[in-house]
Amino acid sequence: MSFKSDITIIGAGVVGLATAAQVAGRNRSVYVLEKNERFGQETSSRHSGVIHSGIYYPPGSLKAKLCVEGNRLLYEICEKSGIGHRKLGKLIVAISDEETEQLQELKERGHRNGAEGLKIIARRELKKLEANVEGVAALLSPSTGIIDSHALMEYFAARAKESGAEIACRKKVVGIEKVSHGYKVTVEEDEKDKFSFTTRILVNCAGLQCDEIAELAGINTVKEGYKLHYSKGEYFSVGGGKNRLVKRLIYPVPETKFTGLGVHVTLDLEGRMRLGPNAEYVDSIDYSVDSRHKDEFYQSARRMLPFIEYEDLEPEMAGIRPKLQGPGEDVRDFVIRDETDKGLPGFINLIGIESPGLTSSPAIGRYVAAIVKAIL
Ligand SMILES: Cc1cc2nc3c(=O)[nH]c(=O)nc-3n(C[C@H](O)[C@H](O)[C@H](O)COP(=O)(O)OP(=O)(O)OC[C@H]3O[C@@H](n4cnc5c(N)ncnc54)[C@H](O)[C@@H]3O)c2cc1C
C-alpha cells in the first residue's frame, strides 16, 4: 500500500463499496480498508434484502431523499447489470379501523417523499391480491422489491476496482491523527502488524463501529449525538411449503416511533419465506437467534397470516441496526457530513446508516462524491 492516498474509506459494506465506486477514478488513489476477511460480512449481509420505496421516513430527511433516489438507481443498476431482483410490491396490512387511519398517514407521507404508485385498498381488493392474508385494508406499494445484495456489493466493488480503487481486507483501522493536509491512519494487519499512511480525505463507513472511528478522530460522540445504540433484529424461516401462499412482501402497520418496521414477511429470490426482524436493544454484537422468541413471532405473524403454524418457524439469522435513536427516543436521521466545523476538514462521517441503508446505498455514494468534489 502506498504511503499517501487521496481518499481512504473505512469499511467495505454496501455503503463503503458504493461510495468507492462513486469517488474512484480521475487519477485519484482510493483505498477501502476492511477489518474482516472479505467485504460485506456484517450488516450488509444480515438484513431483509428489500428495496424500500420511501414510505416511512420524515419528509425532507436524508433517509427519505436517499431512499427514494436509491430505489430508482437500484432498479436501473439491476436492469443494466443483471443483478438478481424482483419488483414484487408490498402490502402494509391494517387489522383494525385505527390502523386503517394510520395507513392514510403513511400514504400521505410516502407521497410527499416521492414513493411511487401508493394506493390504499379495501379488504375485498386485498383478498383479490393476496387470498391468504387477513386484514381490513392495506397500503399497496408497487415499487418495493427484493435484491441480491451480495451481487450488488460485487457490482460496486468491480466498478471501484475498474476505476483504480483498491479494496484491502484484514486491515483494521486502529488510529487516526490529524496532520497537515489530511490524516495519518494507523492500520492493524492480521491482528498483529501495524503500519501507517496518510490520506487527504477519510470517509467513515464503519457501520456498527462508526462511532468508535469518529472517537479515534477525536470527536466526542456523546456530546455530538453520534453514540450508537445497537438494535438487534432476528429472523425465523417459515417452512411447510407456506412460501407459496403469498406473492408480495407483507408488513404490519409500524408502531409510531419506528424502532423497526414490525415483524414482516419477506421472500428471497429463491422464493423462501421468512419472518422478521423484531427489534431489541442489545449491548454487544451477537448474531445468534434466541429460539425463545418463536412465540412472539408466531403471535404477531398469525394476525395477518392465519395459515402460519407454530411448527413452521425455525430460527434463521440476525442482524444489528446501528441506531442513533436510543430506547424511547425520537427517530433520528442518517448523519452524512464533512466535519470541518469540528476542526476535521476532509473527515467525512457516515453515522447511523441503518435501514434503508441498503436501498439508499447508490444515492449515498453520490451524496458523498458531491462532498468529496467540493473538497478536492
Ligand atoms: C435486521 C436488519 C434488516 C435490514 N433490512 C433492510 C432492508 O430490507 N432494506 C434496506 O434498505 N436496508 C435494510 N437494513 C439496513 C442495511 O442492511 C444497512 O443500512 C447497510 O447494510 C449498512 O451498510 P454499511 O456498509 O454502512 O455497514 P456494514 O455492512 O456493517 O459495513 C461496515 C464495515 O465496516 C467494517 N469496519 C468496522 N470497523 C472497522 C475498522 N476499524 N477498520 C476497518 N473496517 C472496519 C466492518 O467490518 C464492516 O464490514 C437492515 C438492517 C438490519 C440490521
JSON list of C-alpha atoms in Angstrom, two decimals, residues 28 41 46 70 83 110 123 135 137 144 168 172 177 239 289 296 307 312 365 369:
[
{"chain": "A", "resi": 28, "resn": "ARG", "atom": "CA", "xyz": [-7.24, 9.63, -7.53]},
{"chain": "A", "resi": 41, "resn": "GLN", "atom": "CA", "xyz": [-19.73, -9.71, 6.24]},
{"chain": "A", "resi": 46, "resn": "ARG", "atom": "CA", "xyz": [-27.81, -9.54, 7.62]},
{"chain": "A", "resi": 70, "resn": "GLY", "atom": "CA", "xyz": [-31.70, 4.82, -4.23]},
{"chain": "A", "resi": 83, "resn": "ILE", "atom": "CA", "xyz": [-28.20, -8.30, -10.66]},
{"chain": "A", "resi": 110, "resn": "GLY", "atom": "CA", "xyz": [-44.82, 8.36, 1.32]},
{"chain": "A", "resi": 123, "resn": "ARG", "atom": "CA", "xyz": [-60.44, -5.76, 2.22]},
{"chain": "A", "resi": 135, "resn": "GLY", "atom": "CA", "xyz": [-56.79, -7.53, 7.16]},
{"chain": "A", "resi": 137, "resn": "ALA", "atom": "CA", "xyz": [-57.41, -2.65, 4.44]},
{"chain": "A", "resi": 144, "resn": "THR", "atom": "CA", "xyz": [-40.97, -2.16, -3.31]},
{"chain": "A", "resi": 168, "resn": "ALA", "atom": "CA", "xyz": [-7.83, -4.15, 1.21]},
{"chain": "A", "resi": 172, "resn": "LYS", "atom": "CA", "xyz": [-8.41, -2.76, 10.81]},
{"chain": "A", "resi": 177, "resn": "GLU", "atom": "CA", "xyz": [-4.40, 11.54, 13.67]},
{"chain": "A", "resi": 239, "resn": "GLY", "atom": "CA", "xyz": [-41.22, -23.90, 6.22]},
{"chain": "A", "resi": 289, "resn": "VAL", "atom": "CA", "xyz": [-31.14, -16.09, 17.40]},
{"chain": "A", "resi": 296, "resn": "GLU", "atom": "CA", "xyz": [-43.61, -13.69, 19.88]},
{"chain": "A", "resi": 307, "resn": "PHE", "atom": "CA", "xyz": [-52.09, -20.08, 7.74]},
{"chain": "A", "resi": 312, "resn": "ASP", "atom": "CA", "xyz": [-43.42, -23.87, 10.55]},
{"chain": "A", "resi": 365, "resn": "GLY", "atom": "CA", "xyz": [-22.35, 7.08, -2.80]},
{"chain": "A", "resi": 369, "resn": "ALA", "atom": "CA", "xyz": [-18.99, 12.04, -4.01]}
]
